[in-house]
């Protein structure tokens, strides 16, 4: 099975575990699993996502007071914003764009809190339902390649490499015994380094 939305390459993993003889399918599956692990752990998505047709349904917890829409990925472009079935015109919402740091581009701010229905009746924007259409994440040429976006975090690639290497069950760590001899032991635990990196990229909990 080919990799899907990977955050590291097969070469990254093979170089880390110093073994080129592992079955390619095992490495690819491990990379896909590690990439999904990264997403679940951080609550963020680091590939390219095209929601221009179906739209991204914003969870209610990420739509704060009708003013802020928090997203699990950076905004590349927004083609349409629909709130409670009403199309919101682009002049009443805003979002940071490149070259601003990626994690500062994960929110859409609504600058006007009121909207009107087809009768012209003005009412407050509700917070129950928001659908965002556009392109999000980090640019990539294909779902089988890692992002080629210059702002794709190198730490995510490093963490994914460490985790995927562990998932192959071929990752080994050299250990020096008391007599000075060296031995290579298999490791089956995700390194602390990987979690330390991912902790820097976790979504913050929004309290209101």
PDB file of C-alpha atoms in Angstrom:
ATOM      1  CA  UNK A   1       0.000   0.000   0.000  1.00  0.00           C
ATOM      2  CA  UNK A   2       1.401   3.387  -0.972  1.00  0.00           C
ATOM      3  CA  UNK A   3       1.867   6.031   1.679  1.00  0.00           C
ATOM      4  CA  UNK A   4      -0.925   8.566   2.145  1.00  0.00           C
ATOM      5  CA  UNK A   5      -0.284  12.160   3.222  1.00  0.00           C
ATOM      6  CA  UNK A   6       3.137  11.287   4.674  1.00  0.00           C
ATOM      7  CA  UNK A   7       5.259  13.600   6.792  1.00  0.00           C
ATOM      8  CA  UNK A   8       8.545  11.822   6.120  1.00  0.00           C
ATOM      9  CA  UNK A   9      10.035   9.731   3.310  1.00  0.00           C
ATOM     10  CA  UNK A  10      11.037   6.079   3.090  1.00  0.00           C
ATOM     11  CA  UNK A  11      14.629   7.280   2.734  1.00  0.00           C
ATOM     12  CA  UNK A  12      14.307   9.170   6.046  1.00  0.00           C
ATOM     13  CA  UNK A  13      13.309   5.962   7.828  1.00  0.00           C
ATOM     14  CA  UNK A  14      15.849   3.723   6.123  1.00  0.00           C
ATOM     15  CA  UNK A  15      18.629   6.164   6.940  1.00  0.00           C
ATOM     16  CA  UNK A  16      17.560   6.386  10.569  1.00  0.00           C
ATOM     17  CA  UNK A  17      17.374   2.635  11.162  1.00  0.00           C
ATOM     18  CA  UNK A  18      20.397   2.028   8.906  1.00  0.00           C
ATOM     19  CA  UNK A  19      18.662  -0.779   7.074  1.00  0.00           C
ATOM     20  CA  UNK A  20      17.762  -0.717   3.387  1.00  0.00           C
ATOM     21  CA  UNK A  21      16.635  -4.342   3.286  1.00  0.00           C
ATOM     22  CA  UNK A  22      13.262  -3.867   4.979  1.00  0.00           C
ATOM     23  CA  UNK A  23      10.263  -4.532   2.743  1.00  0.00           C
ATOM     24  CA  UNK A  24       9.138  -1.222   1.179  1.00  0.00           C
ATOM     25  CA  UNK A  25       5.512  -1.983   2.058  1.00  0.00           C
ATOM     26  CA  UNK A  26       6.418  -2.231   5.759  1.00  0.00           C
ATOM     27  CA  UNK A  27       8.205   1.111   5.686  1.00  0.00           C
ATOM     28  CA  UNK A  28       5.347   2.788   3.804  1.00  0.00           C
ATOM     29  CA  UNK A  29       2.697   1.420   6.162  1.00  0.00           C
ATOM     30  CA  UNK A  30       4.765   2.541   9.149  1.00  0.00           C
ATOM     31  CA  UNK A  31       5.078   6.049   7.708  1.00  0.00           C
ATOM     32  CA  UNK A  32       1.322   6.313   7.106  1.00  0.00           C
ATOM     33  CA  UNK A  33       0.588   5.098  10.637  1.00  0.00           C
ATOM     34  CA  UNK A  34       3.158   7.461  12.101  1.00  0.00           C
ATOM     35  CA  UNK A  35       1.735  10.403  10.158  1.00  0.00           C
ATOM     36  CA  UNK A  36      -1.760   9.684  11.493  1.00  0.00           C
ATOM     37  CA  UNK A  37      -0.281   9.344  14.996  1.00  0.00           C
ATOM     38  CA  UNK A  38       1.240  12.824  14.616  1.00  0.00           C
ATOM     39  CA  UNK A  39      -2.146  14.260  13.624  1.00  0.00           C
ATOM     40  CA  UNK A  40      -3.970  12.624  16.519  1.00  0.00           C
ATOM     41  CA  UNK A  41      -1.338  13.640  19.050  1.00  0.00           C
ATOM     42  CA  UNK A  42      -1.080  17.283  17.977  1.00  0.00           C
ATOM     43  CA  UNK A  43      -4.667  17.859  16.884  1.00  0.00           C
ATOM     44  CA  UNK A  44      -3.217  19.419  13.721  1.00  0.00           C
ATOM     45  CA  UNK A  45      -2.924  18.424  10.069  1.00  0.00           C
ATOM     46  CA  UNK A  46       0.208  19.211   8.086  1.00  0.00           C
ATOM     47  CA  UNK A  47      -0.548  18.142   4.511  1.00  0.00           C
ATOM     48  CA  UNK A  48      -2.605  19.818   1.776  1.00  0.00           C
ATOM     49  CA  UNK A  49      -6.401  19.590   1.995  1.00  0.00           C
ATOM     50  CA  UNK A  50      -8.785  20.687  -0.742  1.00  0.00           C
ATOM     51  CA  UNK A  51     -12.183  21.581   0.717  1.00  0.00           C
ATOM     52  CA  UNK A  52     -13.308  23.774  -2.173  1.00  0.00           C
ATOM     53  CA  UNK A  53     -16.204  21.444  -3.029  1.00  0.00           C
ATOM     54  CA  UNK A  54     -17.545  19.806   0.129  1.00  0.00           C
ATOM     55  CA  UNK A  55     -16.187  22.284   2.645  1.00  0.00           C
ATOM     56  CA  UNK A  56     -14.727  21.704   6.097  1.00  0.00           C
ATOM     57  CA  UNK A  57     -17.344  21.402   8.847  1.00  0.00           C
ATOM     58  CA  UNK A  58     -16.044  23.346  11.827  1.00  0.00           C
ATOM     59  CA  UNK A  59     -16.637  21.582  15.167  1.00  0.00           C
ATOM     60  CA  UNK A  60     -18.804  23.688  17.487  1.00  0.00           C
ATOM     61  CA  UNK A  61     -15.992  23.898  20.046  1.00  0.00           C
ATOM     62  CA  UNK A  62     -13.770  25.587  17.455  1.00  0.00           C
ATOM     63  CA  UNK A  63     -16.284  28.338  16.648  1.00  0.00           C
ATOM     64  CA  UNK A  64     -15.891  30.808  19.497  1.00  0.00           C
ATOM     65  CA  UNK A  65     -18.554  33.432  20.214  1.00  0.00           C
ATOM     66  CA  UNK A  66     -19.307  33.879  16.535  1.00  0.00           C
ATOM     67  CA  UNK A  67     -16.020  35.760  16.144  1.00  0.00           C
ATOM     68  CA  UNK A  68     -13.222  33.237  15.768  1.00  0.00           C
ATOM     69  CA  UNK A  69     -13.037  30.022  13.786  1.00  0.00           C
ATOM     70  CA  UNK A  70     -10.068  27.905  14.823  1.00  0.00           C
ATOM     71  CA  UNK A  71      -8.786  25.401  12.292  1.00  0.00           C
ATOM     72  CA  UNK A  72      -6.506  22.356  12.627  1.00  0.00           C
ATOM     73  CA  UNK A  73      -4.462  23.486   9.627  1.00  0.00           C
ATOM     74  CA  UNK A  74      -3.149  26.748   8.137  1.00  0.00           C
ATOM     75  CA  UNK A  75      -5.264  28.673   5.652  1.00  0.00           C
ATOM     76  CA  UNK A  76      -3.970  28.759   2.090  1.00  0.00           C
ATOM     77  CA  UNK A  77      -7.163  30.226   0.648  1.00  0.00           C
ATOM     78  CA  UNK A  78     -10.845  30.598   1.552  1.00  0.00           C
ATOM     79  CA  UNK A  79     -13.377  30.538  -1.263  1.00  0.00           C
ATOM     80  CA  UNK A  80     -16.564  30.569   0.808  1.00  0.00           C
ATOM     81  CA  UNK A  81     -17.672  30.809   4.423  1.00  0.00           C
ATOM     82  CA  UNK A  82     -21.162  29.614   5.319  1.00  0.00           C
ATOM     83  CA  UNK A  83     -22.608  30.138   8.778  1.00  0.00           C
ATOM     84  CA  UNK A  84     -25.984  28.629   9.654  1.00  0.00           C
ATOM     85  CA  UNK A  85     -26.773  28.363   5.942  1.00  0.00           C
ATOM     86  CA  UNK A  86     -25.885  31.999   5.211  1.00  0.00           C
ATOM     87  CA  UNK A  87     -22.990  32.822   2.900  1.00  0.00           C
ATOM     88  CA  UNK A  88     -20.762  35.365   4.641  1.00  0.00           C
ATOM     89  CA  UNK A  89     -19.215  37.933   2.318  1.00  0.00           C
ATOM     90  CA  UNK A  90     -15.433  38.079   2.279  1.00  0.00           C
ATOM     91  CA  UNK A  91     -15.345  41.687   3.489  1.00  0.00           C
ATOM     92  CA  UNK A  92     -16.530  40.692   6.971  1.00  0.00           C
ATOM     93  CA  UNK A  93     -13.955  38.040   7.767  1.00  0.00           C
ATOM     94  CA  UNK A  94     -10.192  37.913   7.635  1.00  0.00           C
ATOM     95  CA  UNK A  95      -7.338  35.491   8.128  1.00  0.00           C
ATOM     96  CA  UNK A  96      -3.545  35.866   8.202  1.00  0.00           C
ATOM     97  CA  UNK A  97      -1.708  34.645   5.120  1.00  0.00           C
ATOM     98  CA  UNK A  98       1.851  33.790   4.225  1.00  0.00           C
ATOM     99  CA  UNK A  99       4.573  34.572   5.036  1.00  0.00           C
ATOM    100  CA  UNK A 100       3.190  34.744   8.572  1.00  0.00           C
ATOM    101  CA  UNK A 101       4.260  31.734  10.650  1.00  0.00           C
ATOM    102  CA  UNK A 102       2.004  28.764   9.931  1.00  0.00           C
ATOM    103  CA  UNK A 103       0.399  28.431  13.359  1.00  0.00           C
ATOM    104  CA  UNK A 104      -0.732  32.045  13.189  1.00  0.00           C
ATOM    105  CA  UNK A 105      -2.680  31.250  10.017  1.00  0.00           C
ATOM    106  CA  UNK A 106      -5.025  28.739  11.641  1.00  0.00           C
ATOM    107  CA  UNK A 107      -7.811  31.112  12.599  1.00  0.00           C
ATOM    108  CA  UNK A 108     -10.471  33.031  10.692  1.00  0.00           C
ATOM    109  CA  UNK A 109     -11.654  36.226  12.356  1.00  0.00           C
ATOM    110  CA  UNK A 110     -15.151  37.499  11.695  1.00  0.00           C
ATOM    111  CA  UNK A 111     -14.979  41.285  11.826  1.00  0.00           C
ATOM    112  CA  UNK A 112     -18.741  41.890  11.702  1.00  0.00           C
ATOM    113  CA  UNK A 113     -20.907  40.015  14.157  1.00  0.00           C
ATOM    114  CA  UNK A 114     -24.242  40.620  12.467  1.00  0.00           C
ATOM    115  CA  UNK A 115     -25.874  39.324   9.319  1.00  0.00           C
ATOM    116  CA  UNK A 116     -29.245  39.771   7.644  1.00  0.00           C
ATOM    117  CA  UNK A 117     -31.712  37.299   6.182  1.00  0.00           C
ATOM    118  CA  UNK A 118     -33.552  37.542   2.857  1.00  0.00           C
ATOM    119  CA  UNK A 119     -36.112  39.920   4.421  1.00  0.00           C
ATOM    120  CA  UNK A 120     -33.381  42.267   5.550  1.00  0.00           C
ATOM    121  CA  UNK A 121     -33.851  41.375   9.207  1.00  0.00           C
ATOM    122  CA  UNK A 122     -30.582  41.815  11.091  1.00  0.00           C
ATOM    123  CA  UNK A 123     -29.595  39.205  13.616  1.00  0.00           C
ATOM    124  CA  UNK A 124     -26.498  38.117  15.481  1.00  0.00           C
ATOM    125  CA  UNK A 125     -24.359  35.465  13.785  1.00  0.00           C
ATOM    126  CA  UNK A 126     -25.026  32.212  15.564  1.00  0.00           C
ATOM    127  CA  UNK A 127     -22.306  29.831  16.634  1.00  0.00           C
ATOM    128  CA  UNK A 128     -23.958  26.528  15.864  1.00  0.00           C
ATOM    129  CA  UNK A 129     -22.813  25.747  12.353  1.00  0.00           C
ATOM    130  CA  UNK A 130     -19.879  26.920  10.240  1.00  0.00           C
ATOM    131  CA  UNK A 131     -18.694  25.474   6.941  1.00  0.00           C
ATOM    132  CA  UNK A 132     -15.469  26.721   5.377  1.00  0.00           C
ATOM    133  CA  UNK A 133     -14.565  26.099   1.744  1.00  0.00           C
ATOM    134  CA  UNK A 134     -11.044  26.542   0.452  1.00  0.00           C
ATOM    135  CA  UNK A 135      -7.576  25.031   0.447  1.00  0.00           C
ATOM    136  CA  UNK A 136      -5.738  24.442   3.690  1.00  0.00           C
ATOM    137  CA  UNK A 137      -2.550  23.008   5.127  1.00  0.00           C
ATOM    138  CA  UNK A 138       0.846  22.964   3.438  1.00  0.00           C
ATOM    139  CA  UNK A 139       1.358  22.831  -0.304  1.00  0.00           C
ATOM    140  CA  UNK A 140       2.217  19.433  -1.776  1.00  0.00           C
ATOM    141  CA  UNK A 141       2.322  18.051  -5.292  1.00  0.00           C
ATOM    142  CA  UNK A 142       0.631  14.785  -4.337  1.00  0.00           C
ATOM    143  CA  UNK A 143      -0.879  12.843  -1.442  1.00  0.00           C
ATOM    144  CA  UNK A 144       1.989  10.319  -1.702  1.00  0.00           C
ATOM    145  CA  UNK A 145       4.731  12.916  -1.169  1.00  0.00           C
ATOM    146  CA  UNK A 146       5.665  14.968   1.849  1.00  0.00           C
ATOM    147  CA  UNK A 147       4.701  18.665   1.678  1.00  0.00           C
ATOM    148  CA  UNK A 148       7.042  20.824  -0.390  1.00  0.00           C
ATOM    149  CA  UNK A 149       5.898  23.971   1.429  1.00  0.00           C
ATOM    150  CA  UNK A 150       8.876  25.959   2.710  1.00  0.00           C
ATOM    151  CA  UNK A 151       6.969  26.471   5.972  1.00  0.00           C
ATOM    152  CA  UNK A 152       6.321  22.767   6.554  1.00  0.00           C
ATOM    153  CA  UNK A 153       7.825  22.268  10.043  1.00  0.00           C
ATOM    154  CA  UNK A 154      11.071  20.300   9.896  1.00  0.00           C
ATOM    155  CA  UNK A 155      10.354  19.065  13.402  1.00  0.00           C
ATOM    156  CA  UNK A 156       7.241  17.253  12.185  1.00  0.00           C
ATOM    157  CA  UNK A 157       9.345  15.421   9.614  1.00  0.00           C
ATOM    158  CA  UNK A 158      11.884  14.480  12.281  1.00  0.00           C
ATOM    159  CA  UNK A 159       9.231  13.274  14.740  1.00  0.00           C
ATOM    160  CA  UNK A 160       7.460  11.235  12.053  1.00  0.00           C
ATOM    161  CA  UNK A 161      10.756   9.611  11.088  1.00  0.00           C
ATOM    162  CA  UNK A 162      11.395   8.575  14.696  1.00  0.00           C
ATOM    163  CA  UNK A 163       7.884   7.218  15.154  1.00  0.00           C
ATOM    164  CA  UNK A 164       7.776   5.397  11.812  1.00  0.00           C
ATOM    165  CA  UNK A 165      11.145   3.813  12.570  1.00  0.00           C
ATOM    166  CA  UNK A 166       9.725   2.490  15.828  1.00  0.00           C
ATOM    167  CA  UNK A 167       6.624   1.150  14.078  1.00  0.00           C
ATOM    168  CA  UNK A 168       8.750  -0.912  11.697  1.00  0.00           C
ATOM    169  CA  UNK A 169      10.004  -2.874  14.738  1.00  0.00           C
ATOM    170  CA  UNK A 170      13.441  -2.719  13.137  1.00  0.00           C
ATOM    171  CA  UNK A 171      14.700   0.286  15.038  1.00  0.00           C
ATOM    172  CA  UNK A 172      17.772  -0.526  17.083  1.00  0.00           C
ATOM    173  CA  UNK A 173      19.763   1.323  19.703  1.00  0.00           C
ATOM    174  CA  UNK A 174      23.406   0.754  20.470  1.00  0.00           C
ATOM    175  CA  UNK A 175      24.234   0.107  24.096  1.00  0.00           C
ATOM    176  CA  UNK A 176      27.639  -0.054  25.777  1.00  0.00           C
ATOM    177  CA  UNK A 177      28.059  -2.761  28.425  1.00  0.00           C
ATOM    178  CA  UNK A 178      30.167  -2.486  31.575  1.00  0.00           C
ATOM    179  CA  UNK A 179      33.107  -4.193  29.891  1.00  0.00           C
ATOM    180  CA  UNK A 180      33.087  -1.639  27.092  1.00  0.00           C
ATOM    181  CA  UNK A 181      31.639  -3.886  24.417  1.00  0.00           C
ATOM    182  CA  UNK A 182      28.833  -2.639  22.239  1.00  0.00           C
ATOM    183  CA  UNK A 183      25.561  -4.368  21.528  1.00  0.00           C
ATOM    184  CA  UNK A 184      22.575  -3.442  19.384  1.00  0.00           C
ATOM    185  CA  UNK A 185      19.143  -3.775  20.965  1.00  0.00           C
ATOM    186  CA  UNK A 186      15.753  -3.507  19.302  1.00  0.00           C
ATOM    187  CA  UNK A 187      13.610  -0.637  20.597  1.00  0.00           C
ATOM    188  CA  UNK A 188       9.815  -0.682  20.539  1.00  0.00           C
ATOM    189  CA  UNK A 189       9.077   2.565  22.366  1.00  0.00           C
ATOM    190  CA  UNK A 190       8.563   5.918  20.682  1.00  0.00           C
ATOM    191  CA  UNK A 191      11.544   8.104  21.659  1.00  0.00           C
ATOM    192  CA  UNK A 192      10.996  10.986  24.068  1.00  0.00           C
ATOM    193  CA  UNK A 193      12.479  13.280  21.427  1.00  0.00           C
ATOM    194  CA  UNK A 194       9.495  12.638  19.171  1.00  0.00           C
ATOM    195  CA  UNK A 195       6.962  13.594  21.841  1.00  0.00           C
ATOM    196  CA  UNK A 196       9.008  16.651  22.834  1.00  0.00           C
ATOM    197  CA  UNK A 197       8.843  17.867  19.237  1.00  0.00           C
ATOM    198  CA  UNK A 198       5.127  17.129  18.911  1.00  0.00           C
ATOM    199  CA  UNK A 199       4.365  18.942  22.162  1.00  0.00           C
ATOM    200  CA  UNK A 200       5.654  22.139  20.534  1.00  0.00           C
ATOM    201  CA  UNK A 201       3.108  21.738  17.731  1.00  0.00           C
ATOM    202  CA  UNK A 202       0.013  20.721  19.709  1.00  0.00           C
ATOM    203  CA  UNK A 203      -3.080  22.855  19.364  1.00  0.00           C
ATOM    204  CA  UNK A 204      -3.764  25.045  22.348  1.00  0.00           C
ATOM    205  CA  UNK A 205      -7.007  24.483  24.216  1.00  0.00           C
ATOM    206  CA  UNK A 206      -9.307  27.457  23.778  1.00  0.00           C
ATOM    207  CA  UNK A 207     -11.062  28.428  26.998  1.00  0.00           C
ATOM    208  CA  UNK A 208     -13.945  30.853  26.869  1.00  0.00           C
TER     209      UNK A 208
END
